[in-house]
Short mmCIF file of C-alpha atoms in Angstrom, two decimals:
data_model
loop_
_atom_site.label_atom_id
_atom_site.label_comp_id
_atom_site.label_asym_id
_atom_site.label_seq_id
_atom_site.Cartn_x
_atom_site.Cartn_y
_atom_site.Cartn_z
CA MET U 1 -6.70 7.13 25.46
CA ASP U 2 -4.12 7.19 27.95
CA ALA U 3 -1.07 6.81 27.58
CA ASN U 4 -0.28 4.16 29.92
CA LEU U 5 -3.38 1.60 28.37
CA ILE U 6 -1.20 2.40 25.30
CA ARG U 7 1.36 1.00 26.29
CA LYS U 8 0.46 -1.67 28.11
CA ILE U 9 -1.52 -2.66 24.58
CA PHE U 10 1.25 -2.32 22.50
CA HIS U 11 3.83 -4.33 24.64
CA ALA U 12 1.00 -6.57 24.63
CA GLN U 13 0.79 -7.08 20.73
CA ILE U 14 4.72 -6.71 20.43
CA ALA U 15 4.51 -10.35 22.73
CA VAL U 16 2.12 -12.57 21.11
CA ASN U 17 3.10 -11.07 17.27
CA GLY U 18 6.49 -9.63 17.14
CA HIS U 19 5.72 -6.50 16.32
CA ILE U 20 3.18 -3.56 15.52
CA ILE U 21 2.41 -1.24 13.05
CA GLY U 22 1.85 2.01 12.70
CA ALA U 23 0.74 4.49 9.53
CA CYS U 24 1.56 7.81 8.75
CA VAL U 25 -1.21 9.47 7.00
CA GLY U 26 -2.31 12.15 5.07
CA SER U 27 -6.47 11.60 5.21
CA GLY U 28 -9.34 10.05 5.80
CA ILE U 29 -9.28 7.45 3.47
CA THR U 30 -5.91 6.24 4.41
CA ALA U 31 -6.79 5.77 7.83
CA LYS U 32 -9.94 4.03 7.58
CA TYR U 33 -8.34 1.34 5.72
CA THR U 34 -5.39 1.15 7.04
CA VAL U 35 -7.02 0.52 10.43
CA TRP U 36 -8.78 -2.16 8.73
CA GLY U 37 -5.93 -4.31 8.18
CA GLY U 38 -5.08 -4.39 11.49
CA THR U 39 -2.43 -0.92 12.04
CA ASP U 40 -1.99 -0.64 15.63
CA PHE U 41 -1.68 3.03 15.65
CA LEU U 42 -2.03 6.70 12.99
CA LEU U 43 1.03 9.18 12.92
CA ALA U 44 -1.68 12.55 11.51
CA VAL U 45 1.50 14.15 9.52
CA ALA U 46 1.34 17.55 7.13
CA ALA U 47 3.52 15.34 5.12
CA GLY U 48 0.57 12.56 4.61
CA LYS U 49 -1.33 15.47 3.67
CA TYR U 50 0.85 16.66 1.12
CA ARG U 51 1.62 13.50 -0.11
CA ILE U 52 -2.58 12.95 -0.97
CA MET U 53 -2.50 16.64 -2.40
CA GLY U 54 0.10 14.70 -5.11
CA ARG U 55 3.27 16.64 -3.77
CA SER U 56 6.57 15.10 -1.92
CA SER U 57 6.39 14.64 1.27
CA LEU U 58 9.64 17.05 2.00
CA ALA U 59 7.01 19.63 0.81
CA SER U 60 6.31 19.41 4.70
CA TYR U 61 9.59 21.49 5.35
CA LEU U 62 9.19 23.91 3.20
CA CYS U 63 6.64 27.43 3.28
CA TYR U 64 3.89 26.24 2.04
CA GLY U 65 1.68 26.12 5.00
CA ASN U 66 1.49 25.81 8.72
CA ASN U 67 2.01 22.03 9.82
CA ASN U 68 0.33 21.94 12.83
CA ASP U 69 -2.92 23.96 11.39
CA ILE U 70 -2.95 20.95 9.20
CA VAL U 71 -2.72 18.66 11.31
CA MET U 72 -5.17 20.18 13.62
CA GLU U 73 -7.21 20.56 10.53
CA MET U 74 -6.97 16.88 9.71
CA GLY U 75 -7.13 15.12 12.79
CA THR U 76 -10.81 16.75 13.60
CA ARG U 77 -12.53 17.10 10.08
CA GLU U 78 -11.36 12.92 8.59
CA LEU U 79 -9.78 11.39 11.04
CA PHE U 80 -11.61 11.02 14.28
CA PRO U 81 -15.24 11.11 12.82
CA LEU U 82 -13.83 7.48 11.42
CA ILE U 83 -11.39 6.23 13.66
CA HIS U 84 -12.76 5.54 17.24
CA LYS U 85 -10.81 2.94 19.00
CA THR U 86 -7.11 3.53 17.24
CA PRO U 87 -4.89 5.81 18.59
CA VAL U 88 -3.91 9.10 16.73
CA ILE U 89 -0.86 11.10 17.39
CA PHE U 90 -0.09 14.11 16.55
CA GLY U 91 2.76 15.13 13.91
CA LEU U 92 4.04 18.18 16.28
CA PHE U 93 5.93 21.33 14.11
CA ALA U 94 8.05 21.58 17.56
CA GLN U 95 10.06 24.50 16.11
CA ASP U 96 7.24 26.79 14.83
CA PRO U 97 7.84 30.30 15.62
CA ASN U 98 4.09 30.63 17.27
CA LEU U 99 4.18 27.75 18.93
CA ASP U 100 3.47 27.62 22.84
CA LEU U 101 4.01 24.46 23.89
CA LYS U 102 1.95 25.48 27.31
CA THR U 103 -1.62 26.42 25.43
CA TYR U 104 -0.57 24.18 22.57
CA LEU U 105 -0.42 20.59 23.62
CA PRO U 106 -3.79 20.85 25.93
CA ALA U 107 -5.37 21.46 22.64
CA ILE U 108 -3.92 18.57 21.18
CA GLN U 109 -5.23 16.18 24.05
CA ALA U 110 -8.54 18.07 24.37
CA ALA U 111 -9.07 17.26 20.38
CA GLY U 112 -8.57 13.64 20.69
CA PHE U 113 -4.79 12.88 20.06
CA ALA U 114 -4.10 9.59 21.72
CA GLY U 115 -0.28 11.55 21.92
CA VAL U 116 2.78 13.54 19.46
CA THR U 117 5.42 12.62 17.74
CA ASN U 118 8.09 15.03 16.07
CA PHE U 119 7.52 15.96 12.73
CA PRO U 120 8.94 16.97 10.59
CA THR U 121 12.07 16.77 12.41
CA LEU U 122 15.30 18.10 12.05
CA SER U 123 16.96 15.19 12.07
CA LEU U 124 17.10 14.63 8.82
CA ILE U 125 18.91 17.94 8.11
CA ASP U 126 22.16 17.99 8.14
CA GLY U 127 25.22 19.73 6.67
CA LYS U 128 26.01 23.32 6.87
CA PHE U 129 21.66 24.42 6.40
CA ARG U 130 21.70 22.12 9.86
CA THR U 131 24.15 24.52 11.89
CA ALA U 132 22.26 27.18 10.06
CA LEU U 133 20.16 26.65 11.61
CA GLU U 134 20.86 25.41 15.36
CA GLN U 135 22.89 28.66 15.09
CA GLU U 136 19.49 30.76 14.54
CA GLY U 137 17.65 28.81 17.49
CA THR U 138 15.80 26.10 15.09
CA THR U 139 17.31 23.38 17.53
CA PHE U 140 16.41 19.03 17.85
CA ALA U 141 16.16 19.63 21.67
CA GLN U 142 13.38 22.33 20.26
CA GLU U 143 11.23 18.77 19.81
CA VAL U 144 13.01 17.40 22.61
CA THR U 145 11.56 19.75 24.91
CA ALA U 146 8.15 18.83 23.06
CA LEU U 147 8.02 15.27 23.79
CA LYS U 148 9.00 15.93 27.32
CA GLN U 149 5.99 18.01 28.05
CA ALA U 150 3.91 15.61 25.90
CA HIS U 151 4.68 13.12 28.71
CA GLU U 152 4.08 15.00 31.50
CA LEU U 153 0.68 15.90 29.74
CA GLY U 154 -0.19 12.18 29.69
CA LEU U 155 0.29 12.53 26.14
CA PHE U 156 1.88 8.89 24.46
CA THR U 157 5.01 10.12 22.87
CA VAL U 158 7.20 8.85 19.33
CA ALA U 159 10.18 10.25 18.58
CA PHE U 160 11.67 9.92 15.69
CA VAL U 161 16.11 10.00 15.84
CA THR U 162 18.77 9.17 13.88
CA THR U 163 21.21 8.97 16.23
CA ILE U 164 22.88 7.59 19.15
CA ALA U 165 22.71 11.34 20.27
CA GLU U 166 19.28 12.10 19.24
CA ALA U 167 17.88 9.00 20.57
CA ARG U 168 20.61 9.70 24.20
CA ALA U 169 18.00 12.51 24.23
CA MET U 170 14.64 11.86 23.82
CA LEU U 171 15.13 8.59 26.38
CA ALA U 172 15.96 10.90 28.25
CA ALA U 173 12.46 13.16 27.90
CA GLN U 174 11.05 9.52 28.43
CA ALA U 175 9.18 8.85 24.97
CA ASP U 176 7.29 5.65 24.54
CA ILE U 177 8.60 4.43 21.38
CA ILE U 178 12.21 5.46 19.27
CA CYS U 179 11.75 5.40 15.73
CA VAL U 180 15.71 5.50 13.56
CA HIS U 181 13.96 7.43 10.29
CA LEU U 182 15.57 6.07 7.14
CA GLY U 183 14.74 8.84 5.01
CA LEU U 184 12.00 9.33 2.28
CA THR U 185 10.39 5.97 1.76
CA LEU U 186 11.73 4.40 -1.67
CA GLY U 187 9.26 3.16 -4.55
CA GLY U 188 6.69 4.90 -6.80
CA TYR U 189 6.40 8.05 -8.50
CA LEU U 190 7.35 10.90 -5.96
CA GLY U 191 9.29 8.69 -3.31
CA ALA U 192 13.04 8.74 -2.93
CA LYS U 193 15.42 8.57 -6.26
CA GLN U 194 18.74 6.87 -4.13
CA SER U 195 19.01 5.98 -0.57
CA ARG U 196 21.75 4.24 1.44
CA SER U 197 21.75 0.62 1.19
CA ILE U 198 18.89 -1.78 3.40
CA ASN U 199 22.51 -3.41 5.27
CA GLU U 200 23.76 -0.17 5.88
CA ALA U 201 20.34 1.08 7.54
CA LYS U 202 20.35 -1.91 9.03
CA ASN U 203 23.34 -1.66 10.56
CA THR U 204 22.37 1.65 11.84
CA ALA U 205 19.51 0.40 13.16
CA ALA U 206 20.89 -2.06 15.55
CA THR U 207 23.88 -0.16 17.02
CA ILE U 208 20.49 1.87 17.91
CA PHE U 209 18.62 -0.66 19.09
CA ARG U 210 21.34 -1.84 21.34
CA PHE U 211 21.52 1.27 22.82
CA CYS U 212 18.22 2.21 23.63
CA LYS U 213 18.07 -1.72 25.09
CA LYS U 214 20.79 -1.30 26.95
CA GLU U 215 19.40 2.42 27.84
CA ASN U 216 15.78 1.10 28.35
CA PRO U 217 14.87 -2.58 28.40
CA GLN U 218 10.91 -2.19 28.49
CA ILE U 219 11.43 0.92 25.55
CA ILE U 220 9.85 0.17 21.48
CA THR U 221 11.62 0.68 19.09
CA ALA U 222 10.86 0.94 14.91
CA ILE U 223 11.94 2.14 12.12
CA TYR U 224 10.71 4.80 9.70
CA SER U 225 10.24 3.14 5.84
CA GLY U 226 13.08 4.56 4.04
CA MET U 227 14.79 1.94 1.80
CA ALA U 228 12.72 -0.91 3.96
CA ASN U 229 8.84 -0.96 1.96
CA THR U 230 8.16 -4.71 1.39
CA VAL U 231 7.26 -7.02 4.28
CA ILE U 232 10.31 -8.82 2.97
CA ASP U 233 12.70 -5.93 3.41
CA MET U 234 10.39 -5.60 7.35
CA ASP U 235 11.27 -8.93 8.09
CA TYR U 236 15.30 -8.55 7.69
CA PHE U 237 15.12 -5.81 10.11
CA TYR U 238 12.97 -8.15 12.60
CA GLN U 239 15.25 -10.66 12.29
CA ASN U 240 18.71 -8.94 12.67
CA THR U 241 17.66 -6.12 14.59
CA GLN U 242 16.07 -5.77 18.25
CA CYS U 243 13.31 -3.57 16.51
CA ASP U 244 9.35 -3.83 17.27
CA CYS U 245 7.99 -2.37 15.19
CA TYR U 246 7.23 -0.74 11.65
CA ILE U 247 6.51 3.35 10.25
CA GLY U 248 5.25 2.89 7.30
CA GLY U 249 4.18 6.53 5.20
CA SER U 250 4.06 6.22 1.42
CA THR U 251 4.26 2.33 1.63
CA PHE U 252 0.63 2.61 2.90
CA ASP U 253 -0.58 5.75 1.37
CA ARG U 254 1.06 6.64 -1.53
CA ILE U 255 2.85 3.42 -3.29
CA PRO U 256 -0.88 1.71 -2.93
CA MET U 257 -2.50 4.33 -4.44
CA GLU U 258 -0.51 5.41 -7.23
CA GLN U 259 -0.21 1.80 -8.60
CA ALA U 260 -4.06 1.16 -8.50
CA ILE U 261 -5.08 4.40 -10.09
CA VAL U 262 -2.52 4.28 -12.78
CA THR U 263 -3.22 0.59 -12.78
CA THR U 264 -7.29 1.00 -13.54
CA ALA U 265 -7.09 4.67 -15.56
CA LYS U 266 -4.81 2.00 -18.79
CA LYS U 267 -7.21 -0.62 -18.17
CA PHE U 268 -9.98 1.67 -19.06
CA LYS U 269 -7.84 3.60 -22.01
CA ASN U 270 -7.16 -0.22 -23.61
CA GLN U 271 -10.16 -1.26 -23.24
CA ARG U 272 -11.21 -2.63 -26.91
CA VAL U 273 -14.42 -3.50 -27.04
CA LYS U 274 -17.13 -1.18 -26.24
CA LEU U 275 -21.42 -1.43 -26.20
CA PRO U 276 -23.03 -0.75 -29.06
CA HIS U 277 -24.58 3.01 -28.86
CA PRO U 278 -28.03 2.92 -28.11
CA GLU U 279 -28.98 5.24 -30.82
CA SER U 280 -26.95 3.25 -33.49
CA LYS U 281 -27.84 -0.20 -35.07
CA PRO U 282 -26.13 -2.01 -33.07
CA ASP U 283 -23.70 -4.90 -34.27
CA TYR U 284 -24.57 -7.54 -30.67
CA VAL U 285 -23.00 -10.54 -32.84
CA TYR U 286 -19.96 -8.85 -33.10
CA PHE U 287 -19.76 -7.14 -29.78
CA VAL U 288 -19.72 -10.76 -28.59
CA GLN U 289 -17.47 -12.12 -30.75
CA LYS U 290 -15.10 -9.25 -29.76
CA TYR U 291 -16.00 -9.77 -26.52
CA ILE U 292 -15.00 -13.09 -26.52
CA GLU U 293 -11.77 -12.53 -28.45
CA ALA U 294 -10.71 -10.39 -25.39
CA ASN U 295 -12.04 -12.51 -22.75
CA TYR U 296 -11.69 -15.64 -23.89
CA MET U 297 -9.86 -16.90 -20.55
CA ARG U 298 -12.52 -15.75 -18.48
CA ASN U 299 -15.67 -17.39 -17.48
CA ILE U 300 -17.85 -15.97 -20.43
CA GLN U 301 -22.37 -16.72 -19.54
CA LEU U 302 -24.31 -15.38 -23.02
CA GLY U 303 -27.17 -13.94 -20.28
CA ASP U 304 -24.35 -11.64 -18.96
CA LEU U 305 -23.80 -10.47 -22.15
CA ALA U 306 -27.50 -10.14 -23.17
CA LEU U 307 -27.85 -8.29 -19.86
CA THR U 308 -25.45 -6.24 -21.07
CA LEU U 309 -26.95 -5.24 -23.86
CA HIS U 310 -30.50 -4.91 -22.34
CA ILE U 311 -31.82 -7.97 -24.59
CA SER U 312 -33.49 -10.82 -23.60
CA PRO U 313 -30.96 -14.38 -23.93
CA ALA U 314 -32.74 -16.00 -25.92
CA TYR U 315 -33.31 -12.87 -28.30
CA LEU U 316 -29.35 -12.46 -28.68
CA SER U 317 -28.72 -16.57 -28.93
CA SER U 318 -30.97 -16.59 -32.25
CA LEU U 319 -29.18 -13.27 -33.62
CA PHE U 320 -26.04 -15.01 -33.00
CA LYS U 321 -26.65 -18.68 -34.82
CA GLN U 322 -28.19 -16.95 -37.06
CA LYS U 323 -25.29 -14.62 -38.11
CA VAL U 324 -22.34 -17.53 -37.42
CA GLY U 325 -23.88 -20.79 -38.39
CA THR U 326 -23.54 -22.07 -34.94
CA SER U 327 -24.59 -21.73 -31.57
CA PHE U 328 -22.53 -18.93 -28.90
CA THR U 329 -21.30 -21.30 -27.51
CA SER U 330 -20.27 -24.14 -29.75
CA TYR U 331 -18.40 -21.05 -31.20
CA LEU U 332 -16.78 -20.51 -27.91
CA VAL U 333 -15.75 -23.68 -27.03
CA GLU U 334 -14.25 -23.61 -30.73
CA TYR U 335 -12.23 -20.07 -30.20
CA ARG U 336 -10.97 -21.86 -27.01
CA LEU U 337 -10.16 -25.32 -28.84
CA ASN U 338 -8.16 -22.93 -31.77
CA LEU U 339 -6.03 -20.85 -29.70
CA ALA U 340 -4.90 -23.86 -27.53
CA GLN U 341 -3.80 -25.61 -30.79
CA LYS U 342 -1.96 -22.63 -31.16
CA LEU U 343 -0.69 -23.31 -27.91
CA LEU U 344 0.60 -26.35 -27.82
CA ARG U 345 2.31 -25.97 -31.30
CA LYS U 346 4.55 -22.57 -30.90
CA THR U 347 4.91 -22.48 -26.95
CA ASP U 348 6.02 -24.40 -23.92
CA LEU U 349 3.18 -24.03 -21.46
CA SER U 350 2.28 -27.17 -20.04
CA CYS U 351 -1.39 -29.18 -21.23
CA LYS U 352 -2.82 -27.68 -17.79
CA GLU U 353 -1.26 -24.12 -17.88
CA ILE U 354 -2.85 -24.40 -21.66
CA SER U 355 -6.33 -25.26 -20.42
CA HIS U 356 -6.03 -22.41 -17.45
CA ARG U 357 -4.89 -20.18 -20.50
CA VAL U 358 -8.12 -20.57 -22.96
CA GLY U 359 -10.46 -20.46 -20.03
CA TYR U 360 -11.12 -24.02 -18.42
CA HIS U 361 -10.32 -24.74 -15.45
CA ASN U 362 -11.01 -28.32 -15.09
CA TYR U 363 -8.35 -30.04 -16.85
CA ALA U 364 -9.69 -33.30 -17.06
CA GLN U 365 -13.46 -31.44 -19.04
CA PHE U 366 -10.65 -29.92 -21.61
CA SER U 367 -8.98 -32.67 -22.83
CA LYS U 368 -11.29 -34.77 -23.31
CA ILE U 369 -12.96 -31.79 -25.22
CA PHE U 370 -9.74 -32.09 -27.45
CA LYS U 371 -9.49 -35.02 -28.15
CA ILE U 372 -13.38 -35.24 -29.15
CA LYS U 373 -12.47 -32.21 -31.73
CA PHE U 374 -8.74 -33.40 -33.06
CA GLY U 375 -8.32 -36.95 -31.94
CA TYR U 376 -5.94 -36.51 -29.42
CA SER U 377 -5.64 -35.45 -25.81
CA PRO U 378 -3.96 -32.40 -25.54
CA TYR U 379 -0.52 -34.45 -23.80
CA ASN U 380 -0.77 -37.06 -27.37
CA TYR U 381 -1.20 -34.46 -29.72
CA ARG U 382 1.98 -32.48 -28.14
CA ASN U 383 3.43 -35.65 -28.69
CA SER U 384 2.14 -36.36 -32.37
CA ILE U 385 3.16 -33.34 -33.49
CA HIS U 386 7.40 -33.40 -32.02
CA ASN U 387 7.62 -37.34 -33.41
CA HIS U 388 6.21 -35.49 -36.95
CA ILE U 389 2.90 -37.25 -36.80
CA ILE U 390 0.66 -34.20 -37.50
CA PRO U 391 2.36 -31.23 -39.65
#
């Protein structure tokens, strides 16, 4: 996709929606579903691939593999077969000693990438290590040069910065987006455990954005994750800074996956009701009773249970009544009403809440059935208990 067209589309999106979003991805599945969710552009970065491998994003700063090779392979094998209309930005490790920008940038463009970003970036490194790296020739200036040449080649560029000095250099290189990197995303199992306050981060971003907008009013300003990993956090930045864009990494690919996988596994592990083994003598009635015990709040149909057990509904109904002495429907109603009675006695939940808790989403129906069994409506039943009319 042409860089001029991307700029035009992004500025139109910002004018209409107030902002755009980008996602740093490490796999085809993350890319596919973030695009389905409305992501405006993708950043293919080695950190994303390490996250999908169950490692920290910081692994992209260590000698586990060639970052540029990882991104090139991910783009050509995983992303482009799935993503056809959304711009994909190449996460370039500009300090690679074997990198020849004159040949590699055209290769990035030929592969189908719409742009380039400087990640991993030296801007996240400080202190003695940063000084030592720069003394031996590994500098942020190499990232600036890479994005400048990418721009001259017609590629869209996204610049990660942490200071006004870095932003000034990237503006001179004609970067299309200046993104203030707020550090690794908080949250989840692999995320950063410590971070500065969101107010401090807001002040840093606001200062850099003011400078950028003064130098170039058309520049698109963004922040990357850090402690801003919720919609509420981002609304705070949109309201209090000149931020045009949110770029998320773990927010989109790691944290939702961690939560979903852990929760699903726990549900299956803790599942108490088990289907009878086909070769054993199944106790279908016991299964139905245990299922009601665990799922009384849901819509339960005898036909569905019979289908699960591979027997006919008529046979299951007859078997249930023969063993329990009442029909399936009567048993289910009795179970729910007895539970509702306990909740009315022992909790402060409203009658409507109790109705929902025990599987009745139509309160009028619940109240009518309850009154038939106990002689009082749920409301009057509770009042009678409080007034000691009912022991």
